[in-house]
Amino acid sequence: MTEKTRGFTYAQAGVDIDAGNRMVELIKPLVRATARPGADAEIGGFGGLFDLKRIGYRDPVLVAATDGVGTKLKVAIETGRHDTIGIDLVAMSVNDLVVQGAEPLFFLDYYACGKLEPEIGAAVVAGISIGCREAGCALIGGETAEMPGVYQGDDYDLAGFAVGAVERDAILPRSDIADGDIIVGLASSGIHSNGYSLARKVVEKTGLPWAAPAPFLPERSLGNAILTPTRIYVNACITAIRETKAVKGMAHITGGGFPDNIPRILPKGLGARIDLTQITVPPVFQWLAREGNIAQNEMLRTFNCGIGMTVVTAPGEVDAVTKTFERSGETAVVLGTVTKETGDQRVIYHGSLDLG
């Protein structure tokens, strides 16, 4: 008996298994490039393996984080530039791990689309591979889902999952954060991956195409400038934690900015006083504020405004901590102090942002 020659196939329903297999072959060398002790970074099994015993922890606690890249993804799709968005995907999760003192160990990704284009998928994974190598974690698995009817046209979506480890006695934030401690800020690379719905609305208002020269960075196109990848702070933070023993806590400045993120690491009854005059505001934020007529408080709660990570340390340790970060290539600035909480606002500001 011969197989029926008529009837529906998966391909006719819009799912191309062969395209998925081609993408796997394209990304295998990208995945292998992220291998590290504990993981060989090979894909193809039903799950990724990681050997904790090989990395020498005494009493490890695992830390997990997951995130996406928000509507920055729309800019990547509309500009046709897919090679950096994967860096953002890694950055958003590993930066959340390191603020708890954790070393990122491995990463998994989820890529979903309406119609799989293996070359686009491979470009995304190339960025993920770069981010993983920069963060020192292995890409040990992921999922590619082709879902016609859920995603339309060229749209796709991303999610990332990172797992790290920290010795039980080194978990951050420490319990000794106190009134008078100093808050140090680390410069951001730009918008990172938060506030893009507002940023895209401002760009729409200006009428500028993504291919036009960026008004705030004319040597680059607006699309490429807006897509500047999120800075990965992992290596610098791990170095500062281990070398100085003086980092009491760190806050990743993501959605919600200073007012929502800094209080997450402060003990009850404490707040923060931030000197906005100490922040070098990147031109992209000045342009967004001006073109969108965005108020300062709205900027501070929507964007990082130039500071992607904050670090709490004792007054006597500030020089050692800032110098360690600077040796790692970060721009560090003293932003303010931990204070006793007063009123409803746990973060209060001195001075104003230089919004041009």
mmCIF file of N, CA, C and O in Angstrom, residues 38-99:
data_model
loop_
_atom_site.group_PDB
_atom_site.id
_atom_site.type_symbol
_atom_site.label_atom_id
_atom_site.label_comp_id
_atom_site.label_asym_id
_atom_site.label_seq_id
_atom_site.Cartn_x
_atom_site.Cartn_y
_atom_site.Cartn_z
ATOM 1 N N GLY A 38 32.305 23.597 32.747
ATOM 2 C CA GLY A 38 30.986 23.200 33.210
ATOM 3 C C GLY A 38 30.021 22.896 32.085
ATOM 4 O O GLY A 38 29.021 22.216 32.275
ATOM 5 N N ALA A 39 30.326 23.411 30.888
ATOM 6 C CA ALA A 39 29.428 23.195 29.747
ATOM 7 C C ALA A 39 30.233 23.138 28.466
ATOM 8 O O ALA A 39 31.128 23.960 28.247
ATOM 9 N N ASP A 40 29.887 22.169 27.600
ATOM 10 C CA ASP A 40 30.581 22.097 26.312
ATOM 11 C C ASP A 40 29.862 22.904 25.239
ATOM 12 O O ASP A 40 30.360 23.071 24.135
ATOM 13 N N ALA A 41 28.660 23.444 25.562
ATOM 14 C CA ALA A 41 27.905 24.303 24.650
ATOM 15 C C ALA A 41 27.623 23.623 23.316
ATOM 16 O O ALA A 41 27.759 24.223 22.262
ATOM 17 N N GLU A 42 27.216 22.372 23.378
ATOM 18 C CA GLU A 42 26.727 21.665 22.201
ATOM 19 C C GLU A 42 25.201 21.640 22.267
ATOM 20 O O GLU A 42 24.619 21.555 23.349
ATOM 21 N N ILE A 43 24.555 21.743 21.110
ATOM 22 C CA ILE A 43 23.098 21.694 21.093
ATOM 23 C C ILE A 43 22.637 20.483 20.301
ATOM 24 O O ILE A 43 23.390 19.898 19.536
ATOM 25 N N GLY A 44 21.384 20.118 20.488
ATOM 26 C CA GLY A 44 20.820 18.996 19.762
ATOM 27 C C GLY A 44 20.123 18.007 20.663
ATOM 28 O O GLY A 44 19.297 17.213 20.218
ATOM 29 N N GLY A 45 20.437 18.029 21.958
ATOM 30 C CA GLY A 45 19.768 17.145 22.896
ATOM 31 C C GLY A 45 18.428 17.734 23.326
ATOM 32 O O GLY A 45 18.019 18.804 22.882
ATOM 33 N N PHE A 46 17.756 17.027 24.219
ATOM 34 C CA PHE A 46 16.466 17.503 24.701
ATOM 35 C C PHE A 46 16.623 18.537 25.821
ATOM 36 O O PHE A 46 15.669 19.233 26.158
ATOM 37 N N GLY A 47 17.798 18.621 26.377
ATOM 38 C CA GLY A 47 18.067 19.601 27.426
ATOM 39 C C GLY A 47 19.543 19.921 27.469
ATOM 40 O O GLY A 47 20.378 19.137 27.008
ATOM 41 N N GLY A 48 19.874 21.092 28.001
ATOM 42 C CA GLY A 48 21.271 21.480 28.139
ATOM 43 C C GLY A 48 21.824 21.020 29.474
ATOM 44 O O GLY A 48 21.121 21.038 30.493
ATOM 45 N N LEU A 49 23.078 20.617 29.477
ATOM 46 C CA LEU A 49 23.720 20.116 30.686
ATOM 47 C C LEU A 49 24.756 21.101 31.214
ATOM 48 O O LEU A 49 25.456 21.754 30.440
ATOM 49 N N PHE A 50 24.851 21.200 32.537
ATOM 50 C CA PHE A 50 25.894 22.010 33.159
ATOM 51 C C PHE A 50 26.380 21.286 34.394
ATOM 52 O O PHE A 50 25.583 20.863 35.241
ATOM 53 N N ASP A 51 27.702 21.156 34.522
ATOM 54 C CA ASP A 51 28.327 20.424 35.620
ATOM 55 C C ASP A 51 28.850 21.408 36.665
ATOM 56 O O ASP A 51 29.936 21.968 36.523
ATOM 57 N N LEU A 52 28.066 21.616 37.733
ATOM 58 C CA LEU A 52 28.467 22.557 38.786
ATOM 59 C C LEU A 52 29.735 22.119 39.506
ATOM 60 O O LEU A 52 30.518 22.945 39.968
ATOM 61 N N LYS A 53 29.956 20.815 39.591
ATOM 62 C CA LYS A 53 31.111 20.316 40.329
ATOM 63 C C LYS A 53 32.418 20.792 39.726
ATOM 64 O O LYS A 53 33.430 20.959 40.433
ATOM 65 N N ARG A 54 32.421 21.031 38.405
ATOM 66 C CA ARG A 54 33.652 21.399 37.713
ATOM 67 C C ARG A 54 34.112 22.820 37.989
ATOM 68 O O ARG A 54 35.233 23.186 37.634
ATOM 69 N N ILE A 55 33.271 23.659 38.594
ATOM 70 C CA ILE A 55 33.638 25.074 38.697
ATOM 71 C C ILE A 55 34.017 25.511 40.108
ATOM 72 O O ILE A 55 34.267 26.690 40.346
ATOM 73 N N GLY A 56 34.053 24.573 41.059
ATOM 74 C CA GLY A 56 34.720 24.842 42.323
ATOM 75 C C GLY A 56 33.976 25.617 43.379
ATOM 76 O O GLY A 56 34.604 26.141 44.314
ATOM 77 N N TYR A 57 32.660 25.708 43.309
ATOM 78 C CA TYR A 57 31.923 26.399 44.365
ATOM 79 C C TYR A 57 31.871 25.544 45.625
ATOM 80 O O TYR A 57 31.783 24.316 45.571
ATOM 81 N N ARG A 58 31.925 26.189 46.802
ATOM 82 C CA ARG A 58 31.875 25.489 48.092
ATOM 83 C C ARG A 58 30.429 25.219 48.517
ATOM 84 O O ARG A 58 30.063 24.105 48.850
ATOM 85 N N ASP A 59 29.639 26.289 48.509
ATOM 86 C CA ASP A 59 28.255 26.211 48.987
ATOM 87 C C ASP A 59 27.390 27.095 48.087
ATOM 88 O O ASP A 59 26.912 28.144 48.509
ATOM 89 N N PRO A 60 27.212 26.687 46.829
ATOM 90 C CA PRO A 60 26.581 27.584 45.859
ATOM 91 C C PRO A 60 25.070 27.678 46.003
ATOM 92 O O PRO A 60 24.386 26.704 46.356
ATOM 93 N N VAL A 61 24.564 28.864 45.728
ATOM 94 C CA VAL A 61 23.132 29.101 45.561
ATOM 95 C C VAL A 61 22.917 29.475 44.100
ATOM 96 O O VAL A 61 23.629 30.341 43.573
ATOM 97 N N LEU A 62 21.983 28.807 43.455
ATOM 98 C CA LEU A 62 21.685 29.146 42.066
ATOM 99 C C LEU A 62 20.773 30.366 42.013
ATOM 100 O O LEU A 62 19.873 30.531 42.840
ATOM 101 N N VAL A 63 21.003 31.224 41.027
ATOM 102 C CA VAL A 63 20.205 32.424 40.812
ATOM 103 C C VAL A 63 19.734 32.402 39.364
ATOM 104 O O VAL A 63 20.544 32.168 38.453
ATOM 105 N N ALA A 64 18.451 32.626 39.128
ATOM 106 C CA ALA A 64 17.900 32.579 37.777
ATOM 107 C C ALA A 64 17.225 33.894 37.433
ATOM 108 O O ALA A 64 16.651 34.562 38.292
ATOM 109 N N ALA A 65 17.295 34.267 36.163
ATOM 110 C CA ALA A 65 16.650 35.492 35.695
ATOM 111 C C ALA A 65 16.150 35.285 34.271
ATOM 112 O O ALA A 65 16.730 34.528 33.499
ATOM 113 N N THR A 66 15.077 35.957 33.942
ATOM 114 C CA THR A 66 14.546 35.894 32.586
ATOM 115 C C THR A 66 14.076 37.273 32.159
ATOM 116 O O THR A 66 13.635 38.074 32.985
ATOM 117 N N ASP A 67 14.199 37.562 30.870
ATOM 118 C CA ASP A 67 13.795 38.875 30.363
ATOM 119 C C ASP A 67 13.701 38.813 28.843
ATOM 120 O O ASP A 67 14.080 37.811 28.220
ATOM 121 N N GLY A 68 13.202 39.862 28.276
ATOM 122 C CA GLY A 68 13.179 40.038 26.824
ATOM 123 C C GLY A 68 13.865 41.336 26.470
ATOM 124 O O GLY A 68 14.670 41.854 27.252
ATOM 125 N N VAL A 69 13.542 41.897 25.329
ATOM 126 C CA VAL A 69 14.150 43.161 24.921
ATOM 127 C C VAL A 69 13.097 44.221 24.631
ATOM 128 O O VAL A 69 13.402 45.285 24.106
ATOM 129 N N GLY A 70 11.835 43.945 24.990
ATOM 130 C CA GLY A 70 10.785 44.921 24.789
ATOM 131 C C GLY A 70 10.592 45.291 23.322
ATOM 132 O O GLY A 70 10.905 44.523 22.415
ATOM 133 N N THR A 71 10.093 46.502 23.111
ATOM 134 C CA THR A 71 9.806 46.919 21.736
ATOM 135 C C THR A 71 11.038 47.432 20.999
ATOM 136 O O THR A 71 10.937 47.906 19.868
ATOM 137 N N LYS A 72 12.218 47.304 21.617
ATOM 138 C CA LYS A 72 13.454 47.513 20.853
ATOM 139 C C LYS A 72 13.495 46.529 19.685
ATOM 140 O O LYS A 72 14.095 46.795 18.645
ATOM 141 N N LEU A 73 12.829 45.399 19.888
ATOM 142 C CA LEU A 73 12.752 44.381 18.848
ATOM 143 C C LEU A 73 12.116 44.934 17.575
ATOM 144 O O LEU A 73 12.507 44.568 16.463
ATOM 145 N N LYS A 74 11.143 45.822 17.723
ATOM 146 C CA LYS A 74 10.492 46.407 16.542
ATOM 147 C C LYS A 74 11.473 47.232 15.728
ATOM 148 O O LYS A 74 11.402 47.259 14.492
ATOM 149 N N VAL A 75 12.392 47.896 16.409
ATOM 150 C CA VAL A 75 13.393 48.683 15.679
ATOM 151 C C VAL A 75 14.305 47.759 14.887
ATOM 152 O O VAL A 75 14.636 48.024 13.728
ATOM 153 N N ALA A 76 14.714 46.643 15.496
ATOM 154 C CA ALA A 76 15.551 45.671 14.791
ATOM 155 C C ALA A 76 14.831 45.141 13.557
ATOM 156 O O ALA A 76 15.425 45.013 12.470
ATOM 157 N N ILE A 77 13.554 44.827 13.701
ATOM 158 C CA ILE A 77 12.776 44.289 12.579
ATOM 159 C C ILE A 77 12.596 45.339 11.494
ATOM 160 O O ILE A 77 12.788 45.068 10.300
ATOM 161 N N GLU A 78 12.261 46.557 11.885
ATOM 162 C CA GLU A 78 11.999 47.611 10.897
ATOM 163 C C GLU A 78 13.256 48.074 10.186
ATOM 164 O O GLU A 78 13.203 48.514 9.034
ATOM 165 N N THR A 79 14.402 48.000 10.846
ATOM 166 C CA THR A 79 15.664 48.392 10.203
ATOM 167 C C THR A 79 16.316 47.232 9.474
ATOM 168 O O THR A 79 17.232 47.431 8.673
ATOM 169 N N GLY A 80 15.872 46.007 9.759
ATOM 170 C CA GLY A 80 16.498 44.833 9.158
ATOM 171 C C GLY A 80 17.851 44.505 9.759
ATOM 172 O O GLY A 80 18.617 43.733 9.185
ATOM 173 N N ARG A 81 18.139 45.069 10.929
ATOM 174 C CA ARG A 81 19.403 44.778 11.589
ATOM 175 C C ARG A 81 19.148 43.856 12.780
ATOM 176 O O ARG A 81 18.560 44.264 13.782
ATOM 177 N N HIS A 82 19.601 42.615 12.667
ATOM 178 C CA HIS A 82 19.276 41.600 13.658
ATOM 179 C C HIS A 82 20.506 41.106 14.430
ATOM 180 O O HIS A 82 20.374 40.207 15.256
ATOM 181 N N ASP A 83 21.676 41.667 14.178
ATOM 182 C CA ASP A 83 22.910 41.096 14.716
ATOM 183 C C ASP A 83 23.288 41.599 16.101
ATOM 184 O O ASP A 83 24.246 41.095 16.694
ATOM 185 N N THR A 84 22.575 42.583 16.631
ATOM 186 C CA THR A 84 22.924 43.087 17.969
ATOM 187 C C THR A 84 21.834 42.857 19.001
ATOM 188 O O THR A 84 22.102 42.937 20.203
ATOM 189 N N ILE A 85 20.615 42.568 18.568
ATOM 190 C CA ILE A 85 19.511 42.453 19.517
ATOM 191 C C ILE A 85 19.729 41.283 20.480
ATOM 192 O O ILE A 85 19.246 41.294 21.616
ATOM 193 N N GLY A 86 20.486 40.276 20.033
ATOM 194 C CA GLY A 86 20.807 39.151 20.914
ATOM 195 C C GLY A 86 21.717 39.550 22.063
ATOM 196 O O GLY A 86 21.654 38.958 23.143
ATOM 197 N N ILE A 87 22.575 40.548 21.838
ATOM 198 C CA ILE A 87 23.417 41.060 22.928
ATOM 199 C C ILE A 87 22.520 41.644 24.019
ATOM 200 O O ILE A 87 22.724 41.404 25.212
ATOM 201 N N ASP A 88 21.516 42.409 23.594
ATOM 202 C CA ASP A 88 20.562 42.976 24.549
ATOM 203 C C ASP A 88 19.865 41.881 25.341
ATOM 204 O O ASP A 88 19.660 42.004 26.551
ATOM 205 N N LEU A 89 19.479 40.815 24.644
ATOM 206 C CA LEU A 89 18.753 39.731 25.302
ATOM 207 C C LEU A 89 19.579 39.140 26.439
ATOM 208 O O LEU A 89 19.061 38.916 27.543
ATOM 209 N N VAL A 90 20.844 38.886 26.171
ATOM 210 C CA VAL A 90 21.727 38.351 27.210
ATOM 211 C C VAL A 90 21.922 39.384 28.320
ATOM 212 O O VAL A 90 21.820 39.068 29.520
ATOM 213 N N ALA A 91 22.195 40.615 27.935
ATOM 214 C CA ALA A 91 22.514 41.661 28.911
ATOM 215 C C ALA A 91 21.417 41.847 29.943
ATOM 216 O O ALA A 91 21.687 41.989 31.141
ATOM 217 N N MET A 92 20.166 41.835 29.498
ATOM 218 C CA MET A 92 19.074 42.129 30.421
ATOM 219 C C MET A 92 18.958 41.088 31.534
ATOM 220 O O MET A 92 18.566 41.415 32.658
ATOM 221 N N SER A 93 19.305 39.846 31.247
ATOM 222 C CA SER A 93 19.243 38.814 32.280
ATOM 223 C C SER A 93 20.524 38.721 33.105
ATOM 224 O O SER A 93 20.467 38.617 34.334
ATOM 225 N N VAL A 94 21.683 38.765 32.446
ATOM 226 C CA VAL A 94 22.928 38.597 33.216
ATOM 227 C C VAL A 94 23.206 39.795 34.109
ATOM 228 O O VAL A 94 23.792 39.645 35.192
ATOM 229 N N ASN A 95 22.795 40.986 33.690
ATOM 230 C CA ASN A 95 22.952 42.146 34.571
ATOM 231 C C ASN A 95 22.065 42.026 35.810
ATOM 232 O O ASN A 95 22.387 42.552 36.878
ATOM 233 N N ASP A 96 20.930 41.326 35.677
ATOM 234 C CA ASP A 96 20.077 41.083 36.830
ATOM 235 C C ASP A 96 20.676 40.025 37.759
ATOM 236 O O ASP A 96 20.431 40.048 38.963
ATOM 237 N N LEU A 97 21.432 39.100 37.201
ATOM 238 C CA LEU A 97 22.086 38.090 38.031
ATOM 239 C C LEU A 97 23.214 38.692 38.856
ATOM 240 O O LEU A 97 23.346 38.423 40.056
ATOM 241 N N VAL A 98 24.049 39.497 38.201
ATOM 242 C CA VAL A 98 25.271 39.955 38.860
ATOM 243 C C VAL A 98 24.978 40.883 40.028
ATOM 244 O O VAL A 98 25.764 40.968 40.973
ATOM 245 N N VAL A 99 23.830 41.590 40.010
ATOM 246 C CA VAL A 99 23.524 42.466 41.137
ATOM 247 C C VAL A 99 23.233 41.667 42.399
ATOM 248 O O VAL A 99 23.197 42.233 43.505
#
